[in-house]
mmCIF file of C-alpha atoms (C1' of nucleotides) in Angstrom:
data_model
loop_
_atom_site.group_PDB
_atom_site.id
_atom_site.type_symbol
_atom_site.label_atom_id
_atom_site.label_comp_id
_atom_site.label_asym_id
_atom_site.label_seq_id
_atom_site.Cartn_x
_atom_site.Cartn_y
_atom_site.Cartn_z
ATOM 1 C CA UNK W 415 25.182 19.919 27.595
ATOM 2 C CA UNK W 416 22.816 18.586 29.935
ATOM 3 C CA UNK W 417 25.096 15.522 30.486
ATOM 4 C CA UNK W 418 27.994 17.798 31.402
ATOM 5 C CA UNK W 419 25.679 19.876 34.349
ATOM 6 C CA UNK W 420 24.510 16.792 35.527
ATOM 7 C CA UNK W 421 28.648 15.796 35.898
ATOM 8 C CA UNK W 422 28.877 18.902 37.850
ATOM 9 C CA UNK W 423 26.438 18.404 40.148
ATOM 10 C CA UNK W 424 27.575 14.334 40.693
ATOM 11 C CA UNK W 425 31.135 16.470 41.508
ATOM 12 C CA UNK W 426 29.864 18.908 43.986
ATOM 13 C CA UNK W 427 28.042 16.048 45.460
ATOM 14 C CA UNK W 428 31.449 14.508 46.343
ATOM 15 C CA UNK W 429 33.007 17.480 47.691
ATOM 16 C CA UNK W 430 36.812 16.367 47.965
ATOM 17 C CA UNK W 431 37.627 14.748 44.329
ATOM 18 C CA UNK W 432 39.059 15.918 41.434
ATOM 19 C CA UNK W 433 38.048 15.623 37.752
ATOM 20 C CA UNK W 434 40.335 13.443 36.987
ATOM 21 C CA UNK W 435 39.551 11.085 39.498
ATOM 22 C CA UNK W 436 35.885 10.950 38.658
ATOM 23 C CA UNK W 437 36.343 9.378 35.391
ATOM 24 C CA UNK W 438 37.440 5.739 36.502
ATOM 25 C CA UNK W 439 34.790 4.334 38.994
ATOM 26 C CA UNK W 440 37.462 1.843 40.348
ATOM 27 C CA UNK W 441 39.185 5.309 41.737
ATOM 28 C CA UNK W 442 35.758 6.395 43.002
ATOM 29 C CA UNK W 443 35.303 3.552 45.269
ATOM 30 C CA UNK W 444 38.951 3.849 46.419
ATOM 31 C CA UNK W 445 38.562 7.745 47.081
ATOM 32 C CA UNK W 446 35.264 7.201 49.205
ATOM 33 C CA UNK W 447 36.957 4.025 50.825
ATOM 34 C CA UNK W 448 33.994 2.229 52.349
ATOM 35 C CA UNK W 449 31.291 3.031 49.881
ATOM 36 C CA UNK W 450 32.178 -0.450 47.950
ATOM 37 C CA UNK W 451 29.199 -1.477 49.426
ATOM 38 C CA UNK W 452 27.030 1.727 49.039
ATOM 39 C CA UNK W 453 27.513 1.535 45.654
ATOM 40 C CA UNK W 454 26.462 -2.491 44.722
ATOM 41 C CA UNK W 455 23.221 -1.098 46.779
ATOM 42 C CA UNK W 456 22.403 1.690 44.772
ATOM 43 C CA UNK W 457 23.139 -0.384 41.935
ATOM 44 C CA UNK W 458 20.562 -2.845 42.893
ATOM 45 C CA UNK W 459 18.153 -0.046 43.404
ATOM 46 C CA UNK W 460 18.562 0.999 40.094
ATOM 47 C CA UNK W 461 18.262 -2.600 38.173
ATOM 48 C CA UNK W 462 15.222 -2.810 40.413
ATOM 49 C CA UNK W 463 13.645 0.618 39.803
ATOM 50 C CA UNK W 464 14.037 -0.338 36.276
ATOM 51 C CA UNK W 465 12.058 -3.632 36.096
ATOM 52 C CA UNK W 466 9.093 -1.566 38.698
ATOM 53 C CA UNK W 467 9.411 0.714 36.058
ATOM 54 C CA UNK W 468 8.482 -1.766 33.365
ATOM 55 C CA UNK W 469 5.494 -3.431 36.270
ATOM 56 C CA UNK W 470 4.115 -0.382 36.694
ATOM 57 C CA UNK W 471 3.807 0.600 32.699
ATOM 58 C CA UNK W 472 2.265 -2.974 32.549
ATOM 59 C CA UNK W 473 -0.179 -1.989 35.750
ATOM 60 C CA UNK W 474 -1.114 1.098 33.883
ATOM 61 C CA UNK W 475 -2.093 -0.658 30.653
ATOM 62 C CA UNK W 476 -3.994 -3.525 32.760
ATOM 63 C CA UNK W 477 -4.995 -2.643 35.662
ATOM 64 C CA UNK W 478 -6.414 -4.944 36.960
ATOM 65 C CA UNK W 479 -3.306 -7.618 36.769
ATOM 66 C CA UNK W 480 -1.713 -6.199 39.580
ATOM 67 C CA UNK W 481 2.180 -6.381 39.414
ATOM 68 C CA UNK W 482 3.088 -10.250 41.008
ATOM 69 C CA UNK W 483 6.300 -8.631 42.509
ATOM 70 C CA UNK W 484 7.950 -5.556 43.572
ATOM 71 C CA UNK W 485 11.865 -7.080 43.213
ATOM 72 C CA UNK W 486 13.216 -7.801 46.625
ATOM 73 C CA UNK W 487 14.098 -5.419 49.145
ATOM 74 C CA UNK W 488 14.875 -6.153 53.373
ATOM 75 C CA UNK W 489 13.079 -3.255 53.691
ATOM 76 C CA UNK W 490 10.597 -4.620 56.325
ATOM 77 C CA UNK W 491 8.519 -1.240 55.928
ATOM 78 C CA UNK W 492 7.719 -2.589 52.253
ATOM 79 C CA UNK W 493 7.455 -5.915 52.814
ATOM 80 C CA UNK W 494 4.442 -8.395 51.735
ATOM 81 C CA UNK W 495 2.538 -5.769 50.988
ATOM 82 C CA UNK W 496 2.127 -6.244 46.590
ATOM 83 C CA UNK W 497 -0.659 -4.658 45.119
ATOM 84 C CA UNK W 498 -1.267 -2.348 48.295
ATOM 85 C CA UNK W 499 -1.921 0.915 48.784
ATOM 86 C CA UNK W 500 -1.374 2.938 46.243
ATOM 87 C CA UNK W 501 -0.738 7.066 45.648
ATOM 88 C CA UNK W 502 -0.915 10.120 43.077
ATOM 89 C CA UNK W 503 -0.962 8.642 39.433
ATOM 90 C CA UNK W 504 -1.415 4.727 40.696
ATOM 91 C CA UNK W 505 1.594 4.119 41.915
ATOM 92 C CA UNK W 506 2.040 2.222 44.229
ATOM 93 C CA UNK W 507 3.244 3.773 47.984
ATOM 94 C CA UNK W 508 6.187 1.369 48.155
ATOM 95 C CA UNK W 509 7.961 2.519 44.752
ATOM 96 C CA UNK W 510 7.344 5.798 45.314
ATOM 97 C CA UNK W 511 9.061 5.627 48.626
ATOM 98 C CA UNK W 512 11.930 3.884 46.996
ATOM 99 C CA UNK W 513 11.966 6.253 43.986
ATOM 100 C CA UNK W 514 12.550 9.067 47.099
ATOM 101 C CA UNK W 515 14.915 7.347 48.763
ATOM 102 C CA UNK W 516 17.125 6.488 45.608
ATOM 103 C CA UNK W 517 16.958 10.426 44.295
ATOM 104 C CA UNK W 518 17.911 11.332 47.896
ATOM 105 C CA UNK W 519 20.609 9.196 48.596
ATOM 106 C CA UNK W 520 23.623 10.865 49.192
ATOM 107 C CA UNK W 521 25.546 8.861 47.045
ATOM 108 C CA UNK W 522 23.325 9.496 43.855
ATOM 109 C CA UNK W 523 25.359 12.063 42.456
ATOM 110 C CA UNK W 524 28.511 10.183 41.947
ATOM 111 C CA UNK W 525 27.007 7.210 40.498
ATOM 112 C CA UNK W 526 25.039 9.208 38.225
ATOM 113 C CA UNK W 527 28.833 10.677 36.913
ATOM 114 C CA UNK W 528 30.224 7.713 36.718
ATOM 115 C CA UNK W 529 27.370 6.204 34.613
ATOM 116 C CA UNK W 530 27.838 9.483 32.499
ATOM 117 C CA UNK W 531 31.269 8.752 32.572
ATOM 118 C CA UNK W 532 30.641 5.586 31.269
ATOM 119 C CA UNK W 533 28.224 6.333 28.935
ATOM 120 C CA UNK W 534 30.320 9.011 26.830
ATOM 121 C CA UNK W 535 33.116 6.585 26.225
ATOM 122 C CA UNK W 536 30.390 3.989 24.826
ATOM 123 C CA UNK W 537 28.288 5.977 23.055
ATOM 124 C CA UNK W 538 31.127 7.517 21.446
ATOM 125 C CA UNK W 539 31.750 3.917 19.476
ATOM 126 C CA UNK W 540 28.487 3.849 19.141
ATOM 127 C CA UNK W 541 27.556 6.945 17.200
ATOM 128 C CA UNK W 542 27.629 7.155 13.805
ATOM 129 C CA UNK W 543 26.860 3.263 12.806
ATOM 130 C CA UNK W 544 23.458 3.581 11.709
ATOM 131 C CA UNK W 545 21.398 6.679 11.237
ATOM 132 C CA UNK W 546 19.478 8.254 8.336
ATOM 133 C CA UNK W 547 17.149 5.468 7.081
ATOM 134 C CA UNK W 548 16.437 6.362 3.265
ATOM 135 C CA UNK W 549 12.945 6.141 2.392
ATOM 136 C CA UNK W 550 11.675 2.713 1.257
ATOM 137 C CA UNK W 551 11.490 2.647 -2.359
ATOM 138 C CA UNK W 552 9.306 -0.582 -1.611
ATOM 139 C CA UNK W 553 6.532 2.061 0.620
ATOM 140 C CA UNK W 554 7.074 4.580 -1.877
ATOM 141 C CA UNK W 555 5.593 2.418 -4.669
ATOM 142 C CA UNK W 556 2.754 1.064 -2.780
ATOM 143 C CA UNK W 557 1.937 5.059 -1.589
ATOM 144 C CA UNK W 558 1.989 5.871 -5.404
ATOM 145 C CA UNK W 559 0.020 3.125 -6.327
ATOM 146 C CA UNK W 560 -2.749 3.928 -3.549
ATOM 147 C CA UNK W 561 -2.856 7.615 -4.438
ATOM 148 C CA UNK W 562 -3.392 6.448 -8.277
ATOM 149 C CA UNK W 563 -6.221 4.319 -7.432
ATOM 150 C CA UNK W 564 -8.242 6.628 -5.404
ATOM 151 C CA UNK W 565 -7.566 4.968 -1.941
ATOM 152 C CA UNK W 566 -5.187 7.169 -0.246
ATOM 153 C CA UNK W 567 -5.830 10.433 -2.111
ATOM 154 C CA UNK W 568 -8.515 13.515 -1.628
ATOM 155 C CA UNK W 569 -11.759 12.411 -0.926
ATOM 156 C CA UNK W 570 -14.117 11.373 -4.499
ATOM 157 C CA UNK W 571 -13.012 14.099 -6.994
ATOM 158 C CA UNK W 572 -10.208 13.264 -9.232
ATOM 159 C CA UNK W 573 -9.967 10.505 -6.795
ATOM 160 C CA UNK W 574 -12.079 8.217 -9.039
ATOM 161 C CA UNK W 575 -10.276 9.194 -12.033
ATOM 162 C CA UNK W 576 -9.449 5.614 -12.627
ATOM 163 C CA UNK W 577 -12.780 4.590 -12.500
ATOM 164 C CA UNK W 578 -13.807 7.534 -15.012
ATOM 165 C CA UNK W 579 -11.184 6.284 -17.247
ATOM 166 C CA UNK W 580 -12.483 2.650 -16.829
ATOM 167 C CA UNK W 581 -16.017 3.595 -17.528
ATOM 168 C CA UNK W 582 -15.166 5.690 -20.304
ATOM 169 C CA UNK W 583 -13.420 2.193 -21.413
ATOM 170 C CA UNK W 584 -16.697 0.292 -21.183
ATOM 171 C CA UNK W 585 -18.025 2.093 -23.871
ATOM 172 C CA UNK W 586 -21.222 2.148 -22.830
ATOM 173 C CA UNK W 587 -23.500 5.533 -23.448
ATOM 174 C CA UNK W 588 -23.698 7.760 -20.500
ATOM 175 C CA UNK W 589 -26.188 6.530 -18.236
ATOM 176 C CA UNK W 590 -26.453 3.135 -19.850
ATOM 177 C CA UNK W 591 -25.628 -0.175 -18.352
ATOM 178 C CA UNK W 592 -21.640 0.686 -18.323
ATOM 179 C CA UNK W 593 -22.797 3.007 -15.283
ATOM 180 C CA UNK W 594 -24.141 0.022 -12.926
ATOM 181 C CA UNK W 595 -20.443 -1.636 -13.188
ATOM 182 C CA UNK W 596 -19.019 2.029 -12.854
ATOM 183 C CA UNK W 597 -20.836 2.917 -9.644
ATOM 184 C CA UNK W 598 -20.435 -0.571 -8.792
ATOM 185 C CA UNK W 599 -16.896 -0.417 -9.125
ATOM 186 C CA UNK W 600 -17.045 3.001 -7.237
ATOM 187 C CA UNK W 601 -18.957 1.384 -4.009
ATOM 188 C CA UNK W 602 -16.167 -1.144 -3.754
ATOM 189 C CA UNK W 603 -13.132 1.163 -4.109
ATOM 190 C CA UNK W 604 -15.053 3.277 -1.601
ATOM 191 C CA UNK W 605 -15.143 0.377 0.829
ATOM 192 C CA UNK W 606 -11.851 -0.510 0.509
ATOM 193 C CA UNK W 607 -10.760 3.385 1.020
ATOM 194 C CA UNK W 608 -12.947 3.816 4.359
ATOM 195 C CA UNK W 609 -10.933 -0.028 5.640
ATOM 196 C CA UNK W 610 -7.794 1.750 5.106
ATOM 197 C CA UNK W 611 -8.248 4.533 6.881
ATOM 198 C CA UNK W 612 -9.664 3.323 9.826
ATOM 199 C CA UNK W 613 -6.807 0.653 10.124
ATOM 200 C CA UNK W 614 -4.427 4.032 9.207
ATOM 201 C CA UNK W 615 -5.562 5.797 11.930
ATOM 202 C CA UNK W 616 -5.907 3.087 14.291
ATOM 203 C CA UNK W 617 -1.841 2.100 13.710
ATOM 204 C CA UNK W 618 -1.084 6.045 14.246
ATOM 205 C CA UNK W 619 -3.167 6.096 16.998
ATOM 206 C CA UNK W 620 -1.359 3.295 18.821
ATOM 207 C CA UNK W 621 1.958 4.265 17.089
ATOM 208 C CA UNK W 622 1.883 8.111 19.124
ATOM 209 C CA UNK W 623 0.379 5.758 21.867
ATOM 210 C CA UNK W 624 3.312 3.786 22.589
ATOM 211 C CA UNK W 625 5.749 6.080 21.551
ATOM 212 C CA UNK W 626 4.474 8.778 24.456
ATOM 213 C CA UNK W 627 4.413 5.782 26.695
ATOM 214 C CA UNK W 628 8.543 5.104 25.903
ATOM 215 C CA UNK W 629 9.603 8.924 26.150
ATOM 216 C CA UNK W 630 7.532 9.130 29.688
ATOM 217 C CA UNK W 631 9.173 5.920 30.639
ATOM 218 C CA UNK W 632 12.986 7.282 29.045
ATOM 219 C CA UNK W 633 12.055 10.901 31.035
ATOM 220 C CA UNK W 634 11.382 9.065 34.057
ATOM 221 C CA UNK W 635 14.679 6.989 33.744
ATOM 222 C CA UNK W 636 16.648 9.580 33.009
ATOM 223 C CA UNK W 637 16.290 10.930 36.367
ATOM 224 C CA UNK W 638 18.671 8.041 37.484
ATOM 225 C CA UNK W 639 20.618 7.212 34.400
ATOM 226 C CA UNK W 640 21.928 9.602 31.660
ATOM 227 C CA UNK W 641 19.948 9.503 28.475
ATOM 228 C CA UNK W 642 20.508 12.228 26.037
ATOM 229 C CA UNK W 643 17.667 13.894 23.756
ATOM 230 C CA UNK W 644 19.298 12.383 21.132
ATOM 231 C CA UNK W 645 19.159 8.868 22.646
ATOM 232 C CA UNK W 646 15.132 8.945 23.044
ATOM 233 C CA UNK W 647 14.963 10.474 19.322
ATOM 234 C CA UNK W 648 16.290 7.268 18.351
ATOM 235 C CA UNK W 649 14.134 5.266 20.297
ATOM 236 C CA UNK W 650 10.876 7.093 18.921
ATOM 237 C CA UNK W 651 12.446 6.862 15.387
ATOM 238 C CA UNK W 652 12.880 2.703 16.145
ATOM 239 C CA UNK W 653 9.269 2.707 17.345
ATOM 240 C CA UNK W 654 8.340 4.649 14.298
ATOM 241 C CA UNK W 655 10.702 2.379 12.277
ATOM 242 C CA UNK W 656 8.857 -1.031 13.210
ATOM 243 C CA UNK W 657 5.356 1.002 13.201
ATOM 244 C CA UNK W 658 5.552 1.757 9.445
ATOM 245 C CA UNK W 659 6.599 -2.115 8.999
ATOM 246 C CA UNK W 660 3.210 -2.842 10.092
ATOM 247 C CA UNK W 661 1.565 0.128 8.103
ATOM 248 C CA UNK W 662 3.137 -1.548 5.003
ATOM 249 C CA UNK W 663 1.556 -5.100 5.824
ATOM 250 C CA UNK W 664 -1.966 -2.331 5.337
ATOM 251 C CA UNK W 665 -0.913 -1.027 2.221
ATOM 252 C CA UNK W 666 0.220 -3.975 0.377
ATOM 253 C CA UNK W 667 -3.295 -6.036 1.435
ATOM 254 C CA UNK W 668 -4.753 -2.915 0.662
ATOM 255 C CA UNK W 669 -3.027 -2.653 -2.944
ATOM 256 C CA UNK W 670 -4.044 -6.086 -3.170
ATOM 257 C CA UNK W 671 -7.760 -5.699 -2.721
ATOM 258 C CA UNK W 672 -7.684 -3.328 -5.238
ATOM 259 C CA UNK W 673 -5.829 -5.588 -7.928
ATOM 260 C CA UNK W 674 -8.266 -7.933 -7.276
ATOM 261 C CA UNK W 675 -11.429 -5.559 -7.196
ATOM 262 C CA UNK W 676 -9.988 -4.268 -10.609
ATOM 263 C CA UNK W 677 -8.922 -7.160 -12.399
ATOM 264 C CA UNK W 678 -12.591 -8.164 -11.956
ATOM 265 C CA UNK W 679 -13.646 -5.116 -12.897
ATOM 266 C CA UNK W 680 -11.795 -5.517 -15.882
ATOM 267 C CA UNK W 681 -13.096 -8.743 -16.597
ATOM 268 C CA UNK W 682 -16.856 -7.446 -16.245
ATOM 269 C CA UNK W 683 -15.733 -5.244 -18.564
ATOM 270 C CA UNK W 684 -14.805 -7.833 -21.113
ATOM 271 C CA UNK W 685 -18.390 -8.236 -21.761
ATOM 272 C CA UNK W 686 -19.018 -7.467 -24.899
ATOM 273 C CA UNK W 687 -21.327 -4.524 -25.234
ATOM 274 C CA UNK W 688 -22.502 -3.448 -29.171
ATOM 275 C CA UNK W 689 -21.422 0.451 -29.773
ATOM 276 C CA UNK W 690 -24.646 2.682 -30.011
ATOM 277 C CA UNK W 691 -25.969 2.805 -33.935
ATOM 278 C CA UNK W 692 -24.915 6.349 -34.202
ATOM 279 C CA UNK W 693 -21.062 5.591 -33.268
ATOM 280 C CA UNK W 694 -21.280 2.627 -36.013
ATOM 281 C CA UNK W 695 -22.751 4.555 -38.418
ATOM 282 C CA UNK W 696 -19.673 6.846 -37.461
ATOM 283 C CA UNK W 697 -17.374 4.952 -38.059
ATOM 284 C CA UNK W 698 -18.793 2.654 -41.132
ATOM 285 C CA UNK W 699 -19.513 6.232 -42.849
ATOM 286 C CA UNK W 700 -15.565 6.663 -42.508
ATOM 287 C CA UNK W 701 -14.695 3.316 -43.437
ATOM 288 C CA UNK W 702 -16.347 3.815 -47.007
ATOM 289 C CA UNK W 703 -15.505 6.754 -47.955
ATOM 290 C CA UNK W 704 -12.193 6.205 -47.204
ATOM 291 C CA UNK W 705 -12.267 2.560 -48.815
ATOM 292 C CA UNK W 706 -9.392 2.768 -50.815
ATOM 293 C CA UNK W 707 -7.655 3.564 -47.557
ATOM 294 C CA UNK W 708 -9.429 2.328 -44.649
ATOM 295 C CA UNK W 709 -6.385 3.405 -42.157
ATOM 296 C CA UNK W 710 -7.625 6.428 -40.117
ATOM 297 C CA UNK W 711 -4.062 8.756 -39.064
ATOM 298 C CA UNK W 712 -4.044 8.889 -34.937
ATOM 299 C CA UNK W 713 -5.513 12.112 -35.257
ATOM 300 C CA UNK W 714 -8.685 10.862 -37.412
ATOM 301 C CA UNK W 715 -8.609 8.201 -34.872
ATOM 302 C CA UNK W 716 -9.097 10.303 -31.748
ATOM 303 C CA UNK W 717 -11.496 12.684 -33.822
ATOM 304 C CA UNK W 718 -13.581 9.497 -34.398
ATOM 305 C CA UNK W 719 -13.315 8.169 -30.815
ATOM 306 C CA UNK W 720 -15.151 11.528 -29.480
ATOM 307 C CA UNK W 721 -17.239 11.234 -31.947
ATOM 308 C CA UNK W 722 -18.503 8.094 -30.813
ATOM 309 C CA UNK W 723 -17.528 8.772 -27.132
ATOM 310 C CA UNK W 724 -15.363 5.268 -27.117
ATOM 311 C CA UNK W 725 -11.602 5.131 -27.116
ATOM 312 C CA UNK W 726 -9.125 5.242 -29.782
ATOM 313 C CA UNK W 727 -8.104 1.671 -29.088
ATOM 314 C CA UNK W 728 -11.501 0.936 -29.729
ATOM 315 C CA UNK W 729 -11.646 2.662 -32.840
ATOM 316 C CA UNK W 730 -8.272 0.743 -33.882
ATOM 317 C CA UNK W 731 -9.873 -2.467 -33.079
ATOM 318 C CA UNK W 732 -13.235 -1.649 -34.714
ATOM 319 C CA UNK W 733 -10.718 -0.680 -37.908
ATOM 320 C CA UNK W 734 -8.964 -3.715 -37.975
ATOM 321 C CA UNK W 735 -11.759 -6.024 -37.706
ATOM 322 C CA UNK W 736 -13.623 -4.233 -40.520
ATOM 323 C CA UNK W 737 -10.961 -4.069 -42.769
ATOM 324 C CA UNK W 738 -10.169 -7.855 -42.038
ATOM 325 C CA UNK W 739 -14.120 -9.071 -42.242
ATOM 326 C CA UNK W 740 -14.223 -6.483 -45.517
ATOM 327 C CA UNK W 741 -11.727 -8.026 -46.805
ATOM 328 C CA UNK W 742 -13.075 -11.217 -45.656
ATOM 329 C CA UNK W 743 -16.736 -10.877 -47.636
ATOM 330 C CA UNK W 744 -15.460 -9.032 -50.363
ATOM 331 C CA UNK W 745 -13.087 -12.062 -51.257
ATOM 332 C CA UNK W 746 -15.513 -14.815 -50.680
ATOM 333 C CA UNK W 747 -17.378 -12.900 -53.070
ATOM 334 C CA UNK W 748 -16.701 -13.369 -57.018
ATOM 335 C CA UNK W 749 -16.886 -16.857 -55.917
ATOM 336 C CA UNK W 750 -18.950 -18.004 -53.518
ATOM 337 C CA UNK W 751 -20.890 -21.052 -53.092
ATOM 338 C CA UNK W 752 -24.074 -20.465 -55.072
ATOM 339 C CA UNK W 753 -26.746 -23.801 -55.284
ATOM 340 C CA UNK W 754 -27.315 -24.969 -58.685
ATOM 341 C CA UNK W 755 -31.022 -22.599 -58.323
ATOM 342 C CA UNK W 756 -29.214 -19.019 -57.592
ATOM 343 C CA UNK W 757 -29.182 -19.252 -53.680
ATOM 344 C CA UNK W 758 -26.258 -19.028 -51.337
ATOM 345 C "C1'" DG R 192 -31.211 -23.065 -28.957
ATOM 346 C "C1'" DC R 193 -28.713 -22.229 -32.985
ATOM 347 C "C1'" DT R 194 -26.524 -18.894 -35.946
ATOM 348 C "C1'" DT R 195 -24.620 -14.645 -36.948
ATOM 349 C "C1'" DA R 196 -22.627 -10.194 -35.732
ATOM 350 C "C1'" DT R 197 -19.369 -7.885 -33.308
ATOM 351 C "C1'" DG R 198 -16.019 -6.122 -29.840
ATOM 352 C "C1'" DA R 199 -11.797 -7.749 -27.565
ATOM 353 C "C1'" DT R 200 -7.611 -10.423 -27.231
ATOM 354 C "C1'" DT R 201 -3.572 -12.684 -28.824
ATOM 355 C "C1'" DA R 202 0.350 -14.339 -31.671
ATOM 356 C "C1'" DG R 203 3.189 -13.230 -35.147
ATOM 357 C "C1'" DC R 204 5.244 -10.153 -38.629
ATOM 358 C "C1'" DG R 205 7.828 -6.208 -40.463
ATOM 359 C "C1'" DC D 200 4.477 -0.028 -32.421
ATOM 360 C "C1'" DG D 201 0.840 -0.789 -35.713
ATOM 361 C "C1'" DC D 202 -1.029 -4.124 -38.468
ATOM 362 C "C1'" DT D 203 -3.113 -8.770 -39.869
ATOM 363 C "C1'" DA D 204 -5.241 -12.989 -38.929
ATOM 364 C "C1'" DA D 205 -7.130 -16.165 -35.918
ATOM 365 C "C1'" DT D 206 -9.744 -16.822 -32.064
ATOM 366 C "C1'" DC D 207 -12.572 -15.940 -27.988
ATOM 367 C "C1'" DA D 208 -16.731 -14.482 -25.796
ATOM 368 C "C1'" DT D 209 -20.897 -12.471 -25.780
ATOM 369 C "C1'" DA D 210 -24.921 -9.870 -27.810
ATOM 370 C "C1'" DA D 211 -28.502 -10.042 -30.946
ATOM 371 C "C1'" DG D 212 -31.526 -12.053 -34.391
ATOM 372 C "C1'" DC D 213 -34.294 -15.691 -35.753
#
DNA sequence: GCTTATGATTAGCG
DNA sequence: CGCTAATCATAAGC
């Protein structure tokens, strides 16, 4: 293990201890006798190297809001000198120097055991609380959702399926009116599918973004603290974590838009449009010659409803509002309301 | 513009 | 779930 070499080295580093002393830092200090005070300094360089760290990832992502501080330090070499020169990669000559000095110091190895020391008894109570996320059923339904309506699936194709099926529902002949709403319908979905993507890849972009931007920053760190693979797999799989938070916020204002684009869609459709003669005829020639039982089986149903290129619930509906206005005329008949002179 | 025809929707029933 | 009956909303005819 990584952690383990990096023991080694801290213990080679100290030349006269034992194992067993190295695992309570109280014995460290008493071992080394003086360095009490050699350790609260490295200590302080650390806590400082970490907040420069954090300055100079905010100097990198705006640079021109040079960091206000550089934490303080006696060091009159460094002194009064923020936002100065600066070296290799934009950092600037003062934390570099201090970066040095800290990874030289003699007494770097045996704080960076005792931090490992440390860090395996708490990790150890640590490990195994969370862990394996299951997927969101919640992001599962909106994915589904988006691939059935075109948005998030292959490009046109049977991506428009739904908007087939809806202009197949219009009833319209090919080519007549029911197209305009159909490719009208189409432009919209289209819209709302080149939205989502953009905003998709702009959240991944910035997602892989940030997340290179922590494991550089982790890598860096864990040149003076221990952090284990493992530890920074977590981190990118919090960062992912919150990322796909956002990414739902996307889908569910996407899924919205496209309630709301179909609903109207749907209620364009509600405009009545007359079948073509030739379906009506269709369907009327059925009706009578099947008078004494006007009640076509589902399979005379769907025959019909190619026949006439409309759907079968069409043909159900057209079926029981002829048998009902059939019934309707033929009833009122024998009796109805003739004037005195023969007319209706 | 009014009336009629007609496709769709809805409540209620078995 | 399929049907009836009532009703809605719009197209079409005059």
């Amino acid at each position: 293990m990584d952690d383990q070499t990096r023991m080694l080295a801290g213990l080679a580093g100290l030349g006269g201890l034992s194992q067993g002393d190295i695992g309570d830092p109280d014995s460290v200090r008493k071992q080394l006798g003086q360095p009490q005070q050699d350790i609260g300094d490295i200590l302080q360089q650390i806590m400082a190297i970490t907040d420069e760290s954090l300055d100079e990832a905010q100097a990198r992502c705006w640079p021109e809001e040079s960091p206000a501080h550089w934490g303080g330090s006696d060091d009159p070499t460094e002194g009064g000198e923020a936002g100065g020169g600066t070296a290799g990669g934009g950092l600037p000559l003062n934390f570099q120097h201090r970066k040095h000095a800290l990874n030289c110091h003699r007494m770097k190895p045996a704080l960076f055991s005792v931090l490992c020391e440390i860090k395996e008894k708490t990790v150890l109570s640590i490990r195994g609380i969370q862990d394996e996320d299951p997927p969101d059923p919640q992001i599962m339904r909106l994915d589904n959702m988006l691939l059935a309506e075109g948005v998030s699936g292959p490009e046109k194709g049977g991506g428009s399926a739904a908007a087939a099926a809806a202009a197949a529902a219009a009833g319209g002949s090919p080519g007549a009116d029911g197209g305009i709403e159909h490719s009208d319908y189409r432009a919209k979905l289209a819209q709302i599918r080149q939205i989502y993507h953009s905003e998709l890849e702009k959240y991944e972009q910035a997602c892989s973004e940030f997340t290179n931007h922590v494991m550089n920053l982790l890598r860096e760190q864990s040149r003076t603290r221990p952090i284990s693979p493992k530890e920074i797999e977590r981190m990118v799989a919090i960062i992912h974590r919150k990322f796909s938070s956002i990414q739902m916020q996307l889908k569910q204002s996407t899924c919205e838009a496209v309630m709301i684009l179909r609903s109207r869609f749907l209620d364009a459709r509600r405009k009545r449009r007359n079948f073509n003669k030739q379906a009506t005829e269709v369907l009327n020639e059925y009706f009578y010659s099947h008078l004494s039982n006007p009640y076509p089986s589902e399979e005379a149903k769907e025959e019909l409803a190619k026949k006439c290129a409309i759907t079968v619930s069409q043909v159900s509906n057209w079926f029981g509002n002829k048998r009902i206005r059939y019934k309707k005329n033929i009833g009122g008949y024998p009796a109805p309301c003739y004037t005195p002179d023969g007319r209706l």
